[in-house]
Short mmCIF file of C-alpha atoms in Angstrom, two decimals:
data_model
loop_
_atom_site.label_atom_id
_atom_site.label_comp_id
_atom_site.label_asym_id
_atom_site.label_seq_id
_atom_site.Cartn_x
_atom_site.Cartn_y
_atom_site.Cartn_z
CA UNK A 1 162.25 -93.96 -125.46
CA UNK A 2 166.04 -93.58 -126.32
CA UNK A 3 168.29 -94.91 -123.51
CA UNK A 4 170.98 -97.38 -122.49
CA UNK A 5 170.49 -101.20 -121.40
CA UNK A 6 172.30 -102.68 -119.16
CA UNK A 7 171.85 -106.38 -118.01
CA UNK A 8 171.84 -107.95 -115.37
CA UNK A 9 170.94 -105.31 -112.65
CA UNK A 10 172.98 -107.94 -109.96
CA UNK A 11 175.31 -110.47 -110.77
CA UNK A 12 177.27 -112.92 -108.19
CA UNK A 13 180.28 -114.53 -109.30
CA UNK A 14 182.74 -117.06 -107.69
CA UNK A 15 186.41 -116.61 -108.19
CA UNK A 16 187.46 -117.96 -110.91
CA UNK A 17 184.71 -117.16 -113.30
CA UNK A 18 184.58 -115.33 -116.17
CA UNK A 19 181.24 -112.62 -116.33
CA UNK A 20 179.76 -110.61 -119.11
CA UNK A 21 177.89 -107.33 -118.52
CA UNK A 22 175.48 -106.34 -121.40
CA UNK A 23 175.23 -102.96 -122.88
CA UNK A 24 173.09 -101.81 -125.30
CA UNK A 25 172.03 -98.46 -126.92
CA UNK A 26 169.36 -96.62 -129.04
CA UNK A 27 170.43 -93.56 -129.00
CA UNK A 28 172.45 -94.10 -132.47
CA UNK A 29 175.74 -92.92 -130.25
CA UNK A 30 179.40 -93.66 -131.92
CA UNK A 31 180.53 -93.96 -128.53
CA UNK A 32 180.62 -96.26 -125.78
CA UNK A 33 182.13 -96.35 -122.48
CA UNK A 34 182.76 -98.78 -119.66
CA UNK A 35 183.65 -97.20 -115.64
CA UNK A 36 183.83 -98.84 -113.08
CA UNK A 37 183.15 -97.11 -109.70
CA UNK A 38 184.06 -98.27 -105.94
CA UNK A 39 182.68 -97.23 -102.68
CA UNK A 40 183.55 -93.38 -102.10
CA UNK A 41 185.59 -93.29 -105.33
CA UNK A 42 184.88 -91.14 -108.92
CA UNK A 43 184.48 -93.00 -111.90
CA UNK A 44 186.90 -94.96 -113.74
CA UNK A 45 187.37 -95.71 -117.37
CA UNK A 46 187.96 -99.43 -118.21
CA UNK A 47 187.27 -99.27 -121.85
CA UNK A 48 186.29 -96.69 -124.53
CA UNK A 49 185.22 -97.46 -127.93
CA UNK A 50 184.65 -94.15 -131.12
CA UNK A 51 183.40 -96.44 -133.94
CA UNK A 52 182.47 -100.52 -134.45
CA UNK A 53 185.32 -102.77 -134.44
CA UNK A 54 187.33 -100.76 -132.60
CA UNK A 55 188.07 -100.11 -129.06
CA UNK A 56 190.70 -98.46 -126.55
CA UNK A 57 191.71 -99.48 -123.18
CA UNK A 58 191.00 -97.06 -120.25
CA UNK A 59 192.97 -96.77 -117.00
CA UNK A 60 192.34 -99.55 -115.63
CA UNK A 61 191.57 -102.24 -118.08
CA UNK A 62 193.90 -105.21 -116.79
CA UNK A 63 191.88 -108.24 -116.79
CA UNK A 64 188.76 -106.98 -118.43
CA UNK A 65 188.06 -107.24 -122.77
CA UNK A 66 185.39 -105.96 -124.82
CA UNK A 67 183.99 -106.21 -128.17
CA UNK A 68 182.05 -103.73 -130.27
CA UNK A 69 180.62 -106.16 -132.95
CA UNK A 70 177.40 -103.55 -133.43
CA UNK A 71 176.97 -99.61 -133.16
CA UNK A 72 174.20 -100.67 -130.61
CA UNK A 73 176.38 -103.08 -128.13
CA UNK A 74 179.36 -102.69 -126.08
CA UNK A 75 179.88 -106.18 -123.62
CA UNK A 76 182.24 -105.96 -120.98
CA UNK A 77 183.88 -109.07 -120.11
CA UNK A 78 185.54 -109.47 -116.55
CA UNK A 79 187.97 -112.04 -116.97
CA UNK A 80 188.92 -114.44 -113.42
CA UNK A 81 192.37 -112.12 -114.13
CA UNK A 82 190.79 -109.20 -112.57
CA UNK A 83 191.84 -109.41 -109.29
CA UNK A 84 188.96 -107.59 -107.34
CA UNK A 85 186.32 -106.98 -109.40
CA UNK A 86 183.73 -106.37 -107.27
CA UNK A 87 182.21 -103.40 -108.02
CA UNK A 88 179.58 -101.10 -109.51
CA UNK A 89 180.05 -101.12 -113.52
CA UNK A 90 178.30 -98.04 -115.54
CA UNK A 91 178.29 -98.08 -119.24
CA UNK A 92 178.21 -95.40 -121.18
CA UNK A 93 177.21 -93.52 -124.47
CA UNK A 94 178.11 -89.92 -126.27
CA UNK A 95 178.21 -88.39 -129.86
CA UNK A 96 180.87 -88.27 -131.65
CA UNK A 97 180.32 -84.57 -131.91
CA UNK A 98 180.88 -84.56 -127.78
CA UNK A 99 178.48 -83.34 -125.46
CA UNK A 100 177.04 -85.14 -122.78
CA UNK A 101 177.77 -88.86 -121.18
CA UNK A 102 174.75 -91.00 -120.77
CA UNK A 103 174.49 -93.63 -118.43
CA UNK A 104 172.94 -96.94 -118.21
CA UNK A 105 171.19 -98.06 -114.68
CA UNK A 106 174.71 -99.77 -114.02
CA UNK A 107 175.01 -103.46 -112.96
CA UNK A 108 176.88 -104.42 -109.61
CA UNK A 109 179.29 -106.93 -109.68
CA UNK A 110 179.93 -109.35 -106.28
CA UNK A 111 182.31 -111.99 -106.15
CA UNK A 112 181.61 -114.29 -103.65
CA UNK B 1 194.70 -89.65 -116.89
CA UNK B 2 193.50 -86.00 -116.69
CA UNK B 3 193.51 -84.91 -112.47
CA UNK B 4 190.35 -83.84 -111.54
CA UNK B 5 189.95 -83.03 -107.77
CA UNK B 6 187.29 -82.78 -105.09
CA UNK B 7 188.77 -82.36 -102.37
CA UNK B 8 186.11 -81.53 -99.59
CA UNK B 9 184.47 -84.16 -97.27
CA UNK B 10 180.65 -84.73 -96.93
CA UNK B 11 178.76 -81.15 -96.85
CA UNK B 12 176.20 -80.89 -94.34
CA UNK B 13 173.33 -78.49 -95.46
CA UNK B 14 170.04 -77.03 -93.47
CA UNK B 15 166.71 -77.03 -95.44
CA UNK B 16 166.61 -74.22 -97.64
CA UNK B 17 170.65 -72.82 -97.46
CA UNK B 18 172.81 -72.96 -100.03
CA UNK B 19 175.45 -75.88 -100.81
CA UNK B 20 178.53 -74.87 -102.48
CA UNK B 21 180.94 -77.68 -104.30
CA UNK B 22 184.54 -76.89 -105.98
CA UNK B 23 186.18 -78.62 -108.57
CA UNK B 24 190.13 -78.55 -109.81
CA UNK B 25 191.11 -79.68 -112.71
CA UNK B 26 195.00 -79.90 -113.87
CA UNK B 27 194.39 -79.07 -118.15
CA UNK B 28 194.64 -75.82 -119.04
CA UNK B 29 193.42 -76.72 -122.50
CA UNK B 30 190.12 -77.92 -121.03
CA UNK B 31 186.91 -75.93 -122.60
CA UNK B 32 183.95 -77.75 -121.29
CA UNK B 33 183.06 -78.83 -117.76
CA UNK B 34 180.17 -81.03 -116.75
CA UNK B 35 177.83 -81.47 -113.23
CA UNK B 36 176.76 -84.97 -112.70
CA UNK B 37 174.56 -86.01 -109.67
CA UNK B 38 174.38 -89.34 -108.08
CA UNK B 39 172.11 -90.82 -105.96
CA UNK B 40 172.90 -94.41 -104.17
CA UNK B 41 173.24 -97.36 -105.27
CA UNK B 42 172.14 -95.14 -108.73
CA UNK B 43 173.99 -94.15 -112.30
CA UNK B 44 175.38 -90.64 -112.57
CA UNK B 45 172.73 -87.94 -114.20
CA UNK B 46 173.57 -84.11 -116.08
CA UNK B 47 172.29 -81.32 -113.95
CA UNK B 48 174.63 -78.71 -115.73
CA UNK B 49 177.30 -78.26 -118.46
CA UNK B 50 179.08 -74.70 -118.96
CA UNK B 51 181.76 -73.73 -121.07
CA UNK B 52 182.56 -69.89 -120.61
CA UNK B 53 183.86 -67.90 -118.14
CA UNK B 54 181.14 -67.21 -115.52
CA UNK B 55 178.52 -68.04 -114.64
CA UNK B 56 175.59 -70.76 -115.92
CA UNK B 57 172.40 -70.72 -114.07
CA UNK B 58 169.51 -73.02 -114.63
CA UNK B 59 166.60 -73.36 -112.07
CA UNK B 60 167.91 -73.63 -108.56
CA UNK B 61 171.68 -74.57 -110.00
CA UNK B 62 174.49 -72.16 -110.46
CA UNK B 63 177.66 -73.46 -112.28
CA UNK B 64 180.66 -71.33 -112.30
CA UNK B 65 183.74 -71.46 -113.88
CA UNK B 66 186.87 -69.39 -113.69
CA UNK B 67 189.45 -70.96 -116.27
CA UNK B 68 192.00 -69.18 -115.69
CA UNK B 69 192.38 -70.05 -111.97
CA UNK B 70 191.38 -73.51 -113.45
CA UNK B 71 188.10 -74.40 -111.13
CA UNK B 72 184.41 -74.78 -111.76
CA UNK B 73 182.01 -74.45 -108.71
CA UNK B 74 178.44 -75.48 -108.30
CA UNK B 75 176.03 -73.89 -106.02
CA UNK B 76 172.74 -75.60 -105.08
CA UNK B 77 170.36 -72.65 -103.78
CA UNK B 78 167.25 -73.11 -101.65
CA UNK B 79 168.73 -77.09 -100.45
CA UNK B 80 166.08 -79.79 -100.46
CA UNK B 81 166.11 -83.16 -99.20
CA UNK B 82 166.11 -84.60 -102.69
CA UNK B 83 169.60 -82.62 -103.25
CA UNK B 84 171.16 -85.09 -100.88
CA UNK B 85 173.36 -86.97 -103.45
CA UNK B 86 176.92 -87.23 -104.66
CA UNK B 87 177.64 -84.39 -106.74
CA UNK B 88 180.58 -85.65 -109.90
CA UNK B 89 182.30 -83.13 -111.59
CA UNK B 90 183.97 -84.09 -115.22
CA UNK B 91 186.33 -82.42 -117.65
CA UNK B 92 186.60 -83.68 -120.73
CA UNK B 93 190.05 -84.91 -122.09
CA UNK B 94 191.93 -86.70 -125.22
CA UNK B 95 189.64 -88.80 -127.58
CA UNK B 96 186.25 -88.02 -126.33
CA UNK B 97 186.73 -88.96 -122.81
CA UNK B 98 186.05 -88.19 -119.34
CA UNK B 99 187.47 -87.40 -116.53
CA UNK B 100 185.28 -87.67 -112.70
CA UNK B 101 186.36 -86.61 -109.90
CA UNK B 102 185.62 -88.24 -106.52
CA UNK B 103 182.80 -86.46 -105.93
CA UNK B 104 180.96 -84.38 -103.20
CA UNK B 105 178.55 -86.27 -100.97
CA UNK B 106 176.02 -83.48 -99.94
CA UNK B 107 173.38 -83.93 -97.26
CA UNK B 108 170.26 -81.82 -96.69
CA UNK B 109 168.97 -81.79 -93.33
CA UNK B 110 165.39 -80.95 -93.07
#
């Protein structure tokens, strides 16, 4: 079945660290999205990529960088910049032709 | 950043009445409007997507959307317990991007 991969489902992080979320897609989308969303808040947008090797930054990307290396994969790096980064991360696919967002499971960030 | 707005608090619902969310958004230029719901601790899923004036029904979900007063409203008819969720509404903006809202949390009480 088509869908959207993200890894890991939980992640704990000191402060400090730099963490990678995983994000993968079969659904032969152009493209890719990264929100992040906090307790009683919408969604935001972090990062947005339309095509491989190239990417956009969102609203809020300060201290986080991605790469889009494959059609398939869109990491999200949260850098020890961020400042408080935990949260619940959702990544994201669409066609270039528009239409709707699909989500991965999400992965929730901690820092301990 | 497009403003989209849900304003309203947590909607209490009984069993079987009808829940009724509102969304603003600020572009005029906006054609298409999507319904997400969310349940905890879950990632966002489509219940409905409408793009004319009026109204969009499918199964116990009623989008409507009056653009030139520049809202969309969902109704939820005949509540159940498994409609108690956050309910995002998006508008679509720039470069193939989204815009959420807050959201509505709605709860059904059985």
């Amino acid at each position: 079945d088509g869908g959207i991969t993200q890894s890991p489902k939980y992640l704990f992080r000191k402060e400090g660290q730099n963490v990678t979320l995983s994000c993968e897609q079969n659904l032969n989308h152009d493209a890719m999205y990264w929100y992040r969303q906090d307790p009683g808040q919408g969604l935001r947008l972090i990062y947005y990529s339309q095509i491989v090797n190239d990417f956009q930054k969102g609203d809020i990307a300060e201290g986080y960088s991605v790469s889009r290396e494959k059609k398939e994969s869109f990491p999200l790096t949260v850098t020890s910049a961020q400042k408080n980064p935990t949260a619940f991360y959702l990544c994201a696919s669409r066609s270039g032709g528009g239409g709707e967002l699909f989500f991965g499971e999400g992965s929730r960030l901690t820092v301990l | 950043q497009k403003e989209v707005e849900q304003n309203s608090g947590p909607l209490s619902v009984p069993e079987g009445a009808i829940a009724s969310l509102n969304c603003t958004y600020s572009d005029r230029g906006s054609q298409s409007f999507f319904w997400y719901r969310q349940y905890s601790g879950k990632s966002p899923e489509l219940i409905m997507f409408i793009y004319s004036n009026g109204d969009k029904e499918d199964g116990r979900f009623t989008a409507q959307l009056n653009k030139a007063s520049q809202y969309v409203s969902l109704l939820i008819r005949d509540s159940q317990p498994s409609d108690s969720a956050t309910y995002l509404c998006a508008v679509p903006y720039g470069n193939n991007r989204l815009a959420f809202g807050k959201g509505n949390q709605v709860v059904v009480i059985p």
